[in-house]
mmCIF file of C-alpha atoms in Angstrom:
data_model
loop_
_atom_site.group_PDB
_atom_site.id
_atom_site.type_symbol
_atom_site.label_atom_id
_atom_site.label_comp_id
_atom_site.label_asym_id
_atom_site.label_seq_id
_atom_site.Cartn_x
_atom_site.Cartn_y
_atom_site.Cartn_z
ATOM 1 C CA MET A 30 -0.985 26.394 -51.306
ATOM 2 C CA SER A 31 -2.407 25.144 -47.931
ATOM 3 C CA SER A 32 -0.675 23.180 -45.292
ATOM 4 C CA GLY A 33 -2.072 19.886 -44.871
ATOM 5 C CA SER A 34 -3.846 19.466 -48.112
ATOM 6 C CA GLU A 35 -4.061 16.154 -49.843
ATOM 7 C CA ALA A 36 -2.228 15.647 -53.019
ATOM 8 C CA LYS A 37 -4.113 14.913 -56.249
ATOM 9 C CA ALA A 38 -3.925 11.893 -58.460
ATOM 10 C CA PRO A 39 -0.980 11.842 -60.872
ATOM 11 C CA GLY A 40 -1.629 13.167 -64.356
ATOM 12 C CA ARG A 41 -4.581 15.348 -63.447
ATOM 13 C CA SER A 42 -4.761 18.894 -64.237
ATOM 14 C CA GLY A 43 -5.896 19.701 -60.857
ATOM 15 C CA ARG A 44 -3.060 17.946 -59.252
ATOM 16 C CA TRP A 45 -1.617 19.607 -56.126
ATOM 17 C CA ARG A 46 1.851 21.034 -56.580
ATOM 18 C CA LEU A 47 4.367 22.750 -54.224
ATOM 19 C CA ILE A 48 5.420 26.193 -55.189
ATOM 20 C CA GLY A 49 8.706 26.046 -57.268
ATOM 21 C CA ALA A 50 11.787 27.198 -55.506
ATOM 22 C CA GLY A 51 14.738 29.116 -56.901
ATOM 23 C CA ALA A 52 18.325 28.798 -55.954
ATOM 24 C CA ALA A 53 17.949 31.612 -53.426
ATOM 25 C CA LEU A 54 15.684 31.676 -50.430
ATOM 26 C CA LEU A 55 12.286 33.249 -51.211
ATOM 27 C CA VAL A 56 9.541 34.098 -48.893
ATOM 28 C CA ALA A 57 5.848 33.812 -50.124
ATOM 29 C CA VAL A 58 2.748 34.711 -48.004
ATOM 30 C CA ALA A 59 -0.612 33.219 -48.902
ATOM 31 C CA ALA A 60 -3.705 33.229 -46.810
ATOM 32 C CA GLY A 61 -1.637 34.651 -43.739
ATOM 33 C CA VAL A 62 0.784 31.687 -43.970
ATOM 34 C CA ALA A 63 4.556 32.120 -44.507
ATOM 35 C CA TRP A 64 6.419 29.688 -46.661
ATOM 36 C CA TRP A 65 10.054 29.546 -46.940
ATOM 37 C CA LEU A 66 11.093 28.007 -50.205
ATOM 38 C CA TRP A 67 14.489 26.351 -51.160
ATOM 39 C CA PRO A 68 15.447 23.272 -53.048
ATOM 40 C CA ALA A 69 15.759 20.298 -50.912
ATOM 41 C CA ASN A 70 19.373 19.634 -52.044
ATOM 42 C CA ASP A 71 20.530 23.054 -50.927
ATOM 43 C CA ALA A 72 22.499 23.302 -47.579
ATOM 44 C CA SER A 73 19.932 22.955 -44.681
ATOM 45 C CA PRO A 74 19.350 25.932 -42.447
ATOM 46 C CA ARG A 75 21.005 25.691 -39.028
ATOM 47 C CA VAL A 76 18.714 23.793 -36.703
ATOM 48 C CA VAL A 77 18.903 24.076 -32.874
ATOM 49 C CA ALA A 78 18.335 21.148 -30.649
ATOM 50 C CA GLY A 79 15.159 21.272 -28.691
ATOM 51 C CA THR A 80 13.177 23.151 -31.157
ATOM 52 C CA VAL A 81 10.255 21.966 -33.378
ATOM 53 C CA GLN A 82 12.636 22.352 -36.413
ATOM 54 C CA ALA A 83 14.918 19.704 -34.811
ATOM 55 C CA VAL A 84 11.968 17.150 -34.881
ATOM 56 C CA VAL A 85 11.740 17.496 -38.812
ATOM 57 C CA LEU A 86 13.854 14.851 -40.638
ATOM 58 C CA PRO A 87 16.292 16.084 -43.240
ATOM 59 C CA ALA A 88 15.605 15.769 -47.052
ATOM 60 C CA ASP A 89 17.748 12.931 -47.645
ATOM 61 C CA GLU A 90 16.386 10.668 -44.892
ATOM 62 C CA VAL A 91 12.855 11.315 -46.051
ATOM 63 C CA SER A 92 13.887 10.576 -49.548
ATOM 64 C CA LYS A 93 15.401 7.162 -48.350
ATOM 65 C CA ALA A 94 12.037 6.212 -46.637
ATOM 66 C CA VAL A 95 9.938 7.105 -49.472
ATOM 67 C CA GLY A 96 12.189 5.460 -52.063
ATOM 68 C CA SER A 97 12.286 8.432 -54.530
ATOM 69 C CA THR A 98 14.594 11.423 -54.486
ATOM 70 C CA LEU A 99 12.549 14.437 -53.402
ATOM 71 C CA ASN A 100 14.110 17.612 -54.758
ATOM 72 C CA GLU A 101 11.622 20.317 -54.150
ATOM 73 C CA GLN A 102 10.822 21.589 -50.571
ATOM 74 C CA THR A 103 8.770 24.243 -48.848
ATOM 75 C CA ARG A 104 8.323 25.208 -45.181
ATOM 76 C CA ALA A 105 5.604 26.923 -43.266
ATOM 77 C CA SER A 106 5.833 28.607 -39.942
ATOM 78 C CA GLU A 107 2.177 28.462 -38.881
ATOM 79 C CA PRO A 108 -0.873 26.210 -39.793
ATOM 80 C CA ALA A 109 -2.897 27.115 -42.764
ATOM 81 C CA PRO A 110 -6.646 28.118 -42.501
ATOM 82 C CA PRO A 111 -9.292 25.425 -42.793
ATOM 83 C CA LEU A 112 -9.728 23.864 -46.217
ATOM 84 C CA PRO A 113 -13.284 23.699 -47.768
ATOM 85 C CA ALA A 114 -15.030 20.349 -47.170
ATOM 86 C CA ASP A 115 -18.399 18.993 -47.915
ATOM 87 C CA PRO A 116 -19.875 17.968 -45.569
ATOM 88 C CA PRO A 117 -18.316 20.745 -43.285
ATOM 89 C CA GLY A 118 -17.974 18.179 -40.413
ATOM 90 C CA CYS A 119 -15.200 16.584 -42.280
ATOM 91 C CA SER A 120 -13.069 19.632 -42.131
ATOM 92 C CA VAL A 121 -10.452 17.680 -39.794
ATOM 93 C CA ALA A 122 -10.144 14.754 -42.297
ATOM 94 C CA VAL A 123 -9.806 17.196 -45.212
ATOM 95 C CA GLY A 124 -7.238 19.429 -43.524
ATOM 96 C CA PRO A 125 -5.543 17.623 -40.626
ATOM 97 C CA ALA A 126 -2.595 19.991 -40.492
ATOM 98 C CA THR A 127 -4.664 23.100 -40.650
ATOM 99 C CA THR A 128 -5.975 25.454 -37.914
ATOM 100 C CA VAL A 129 -9.017 23.174 -37.512
ATOM 101 C CA VAL A 130 -6.641 20.817 -35.550
ATOM 102 C CA TYR A 131 -3.624 23.005 -34.657
ATOM 103 C CA GLN A 132 -5.780 25.533 -32.966
ATOM 104 C CA GLY A 133 -4.653 28.593 -31.212
ATOM 105 C CA GLY A 134 -2.191 28.163 -28.260
ATOM 106 C CA TRP A 135 0.610 26.597 -29.961
ATOM 107 C CA THR A 136 4.065 28.072 -29.116
ATOM 108 C CA ALA A 137 5.966 26.716 -32.022
ATOM 109 C CA PHE A 138 4.922 25.352 -35.410
ATOM 110 C CA VAL A 139 6.672 24.055 -38.625
ATOM 111 C CA SER A 140 5.403 22.114 -41.562
ATOM 112 C CA VAL A 141 7.762 20.737 -44.316
ATOM 113 C CA ALA A 142 6.547 19.412 -47.544
ATOM 114 C CA GLN A 143 8.628 17.600 -50.253
ATOM 115 C CA GLN A 144 8.046 16.188 -53.668
ATOM 116 C CA ASP A 145 10.020 14.924 -56.608
ATOM 117 C CA SER A 146 10.489 18.129 -58.372
ATOM 118 C CA ALA A 147 8.800 21.458 -59.301
ATOM 119 C CA THR A 148 6.824 19.675 -62.124
ATOM 120 C CA SER A 149 6.512 16.174 -60.820
ATOM 121 C CA THR A 150 4.467 14.974 -57.872
ATOM 122 C CA ASP A 151 4.584 11.231 -58.206
ATOM 123 C CA HIS A 152 5.626 11.337 -54.529
ATOM 124 C CA THR A 153 4.995 13.735 -51.779
ATOM 125 C CA ALA A 154 5.943 13.753 -48.140
ATOM 126 C CA THR A 155 4.810 16.091 -45.358
ATOM 127 C CA GLN A 156 6.142 16.545 -41.800
ATOM 128 C CA THR A 157 4.066 18.689 -39.515
ATOM 129 C CA VAL A 158 5.066 19.521 -35.831
ATOM 130 C CA GLY A 159 3.228 21.741 -33.312
ATOM 131 C CA ARG A 160 4.273 22.388 -29.724
ATOM 132 C CA TYR A 161 2.013 23.516 -26.917
ATOM 133 C CA ALA A 162 2.791 25.006 -23.525
ATOM 134 C CA THR A 163 1.555 21.952 -21.797
ATOM 135 C CA ALA A 164 0.899 18.314 -22.339
ATOM 136 C CA ASP A 165 -2.766 18.793 -21.546
ATOM 137 C CA LEU A 166 -3.309 21.238 -24.518
ATOM 138 C CA ALA A 167 -1.446 19.052 -26.955
ATOM 139 C CA SER A 168 -3.604 16.009 -25.728
ATOM 140 C CA GLU A 169 -6.664 18.217 -26.547
ATOM 141 C CA VAL A 170 -5.342 18.875 -30.035
ATOM 142 C CA PHE A 171 -4.563 15.317 -30.581
ATOM 143 C CA GLY A 172 -8.070 14.372 -29.413
ATOM 144 C CA THR A 173 -9.608 16.941 -31.919
ATOM 145 C CA LEU A 174 -7.745 15.133 -34.614
ATOM 146 C CA ALA A 175 -8.823 11.753 -33.419
ATOM 147 C CA ASP A 176 -12.445 12.621 -33.109
ATOM 148 C CA GLY A 177 -12.560 14.380 -36.365
ATOM 149 C CA LEU A 178 -11.143 11.545 -38.449
ATOM 150 C CA LYS A 179 -13.595 9.097 -36.819
ATOM 151 C CA ALA A 180 -16.618 11.348 -37.823
ATOM 152 C CA CYS A 181 -15.730 11.379 -41.447
ATOM 153 C CA THR A 182 -15.492 8.415 -43.885
ATOM 154 C CA THR A 183 -15.967 10.365 -47.161
ATOM 155 C CA ALA A 184 -15.947 14.163 -48.208
ATOM 156 C CA VAL A 185 -15.504 16.472 -51.208
ATOM 157 C CA ARG A 186 -12.522 18.862 -50.897
ATOM 158 C CA ASP A 187 -12.841 22.201 -52.348
ATOM 159 C CA ALA A 188 -16.409 21.522 -53.362
ATOM 160 C CA SER A 189 -16.953 24.900 -55.001
ATOM 161 C CA GLY A 190 -13.626 24.950 -56.968
ATOM 162 C CA ALA A 191 -12.870 23.475 -60.357
ATOM 163 C CA ASN A 192 -10.374 21.152 -58.693
ATOM 164 C CA ALA A 193 -13.006 19.517 -56.462
ATOM 165 C CA SER A 194 -12.198 15.989 -55.575
ATOM 166 C CA ARG A 195 -13.862 13.178 -53.478
ATOM 167 C CA TRP A 196 -11.851 11.285 -50.793
ATOM 168 C CA THR A 197 -12.421 8.204 -48.758
ATOM 169 C CA TYR A 198 -10.925 8.161 -45.183
ATOM 170 C CA ARG A 199 -10.184 5.198 -43.163
ATOM 171 C CA VAL A 200 -8.681 5.032 -39.489
ATOM 172 C CA ASP A 201 -6.398 2.071 -39.609
ATOM 173 C CA SER A 202 -5.464 2.115 -36.020
ATOM 174 C CA ALA A 203 -5.824 4.602 -32.944
ATOM 175 C CA THR A 204 -4.586 4.761 -29.593
ATOM 176 C CA ASP A 205 -4.155 7.645 -27.080
ATOM 177 C CA THR A 206 -0.885 8.528 -28.486
ATOM 178 C CA ALA A 207 -0.809 7.312 -32.188
ATOM 179 C CA LEU A 208 -3.111 7.447 -35.050
ATOM 180 C CA THR A 209 -2.803 5.845 -38.444
ATOM 181 C CA TRP A 210 -5.240 6.683 -41.197
ATOM 182 C CA THR A 211 -5.559 6.578 -44.988
ATOM 183 C CA ALA A 212 -6.909 9.142 -47.378
ATOM 184 C CA THR A 213 -7.843 7.607 -50.873
ATOM 185 C CA GLN A 214 -8.891 9.829 -53.835
ATOM 186 C CA ASP A 215 -11.963 8.325 -55.542
ATOM 187 C CA HIS A 216 -11.240 7.411 -59.152
ATOM 188 C CA GLY A 217 -7.691 8.483 -58.560
ATOM 189 C CA ASP A 218 -5.810 5.408 -60.085
ATOM 190 C CA GLY A 219 -4.545 4.284 -56.810
ATOM 191 C CA TRP A 220 -3.567 7.749 -55.481
ATOM 192 C CA ALA A 221 -3.708 7.769 -51.766
ATOM 193 C CA CYS A 222 -2.202 9.648 -48.755
ATOM 194 C CA TYR A 223 -0.892 7.509 -45.763
ATOM 195 C CA ARG A 224 -0.896 9.447 -42.478
ATOM 196 C CA GLU A 225 0.419 9.049 -39.095
ATOM 197 C CA ALA A 226 0.108 11.281 -36.023
ATOM 198 C CA ARG A 227 1.805 11.156 -32.657
ATOM 199 C CA LEU A 228 1.366 12.688 -29.340
ATOM 200 C CA ALA A 229 4.670 13.216 -27.636
ATOM 201 C CA GLY A 230 4.392 15.065 -24.519
ATOM 202 C CA SER A 231 3.511 18.762 -25.424
ATOM 203 C CA THR A 232 4.172 17.908 -29.104
ATOM 204 C CA VAL A 233 1.679 16.847 -31.847
ATOM 205 C CA LEU A 234 3.391 15.575 -34.944
ATOM 206 C CA GLN A 235 2.332 14.248 -38.180
ATOM 207 C CA SER A 236 3.776 12.456 -41.211
ATOM 208 C CA ALA A 237 2.122 12.065 -44.587
ATOM 209 C CA VAL A 238 3.214 10.215 -47.787
ATOM 210 C CA CYS A 239 1.101 10.467 -50.984
ATOM 211 C CA GLN A 240 1.757 8.280 -53.959
ATOM 212 C CA ALA A 241 0.060 5.690 -56.282
ATOM 213 C CA GLY A 242 1.285 2.817 -54.288
ATOM 214 C CA ASP A 243 1.626 1.691 -50.476
ATOM 215 C CA GLY A 244 3.074 4.507 -48.570
ATOM 216 C CA ARG A 245 2.339 3.102 -45.219
ATOM 217 C CA PRO A 246 5.745 1.797 -44.364
ATOM 218 C CA ALA A 247 7.346 5.221 -45.252
ATOM 219 C CA ALA A 248 4.733 7.255 -43.299
ATOM 220 C CA ARG A 249 5.153 4.954 -40.464
ATOM 221 C CA ALA A 250 9.055 5.265 -40.438
ATOM 222 C CA LEU A 251 8.945 9.020 -40.656
ATOM 223 C CA ALA A 252 6.567 9.261 -37.700
ATOM 224 C CA ASP A 253 8.458 6.876 -35.544
ATOM 225 C CA ARG A 254 11.676 8.928 -36.358
ATOM 226 C CA MET A 255 10.021 12.217 -35.699
ATOM 227 C CA ALA A 256 8.582 11.017 -32.371
ATOM 228 C CA GLU A 257 12.146 9.720 -31.326
ATOM 229 C CA ARG A 258 13.536 13.262 -32.079
ATOM 230 C CA ALA A 259 10.580 14.991 -30.367
ATOM 231 C CA LYS A 260 11.788 13.413 -27.015
#
């Protein structure tokens, strides 16, 4: 699984699913990305104040914001490689939490993805946090994200694979420190991913809520709370 990928529409055979987690901590390595897997209702790992992990909201808070209990959780310690996109110029829109955006130079990174269960993805929520050595470097990363989104309105994800899907992208609002956009799957029965990004000093954070319904309030709430914790 690649960090930052869009969830697919409910009921589709190609629907994006998180890797199932057992009762014990497991480590999976795919495409150079390490994923720590554990059920969301397990005891959370110890978090140290001031780290990127401290910016991530706990599972129960995310579930309350989304309005559904999210029992399955995965974590990544570095951004995933770019995702296939057609046209290639849409690689940022297709993979906003991949190395296309979080380029080399980050000093700490974490991505946490949650969904209803190992077999149900009616709701997914993703939190991504990257920290850089300086605020200027973080601002460049944020600018890459903003410019990439503005340059792409529609794209095919994984065009060469059996699970190829077409998405429409719309930037809803943009400032120097905040971005809001929506990725809607074409012919996906209303399936869409509502995304927010914030520039907080030397940190670039993102929230995403994917569902067949309006996930804007939840994505906004998650991003606002994460930005507060990033301070």
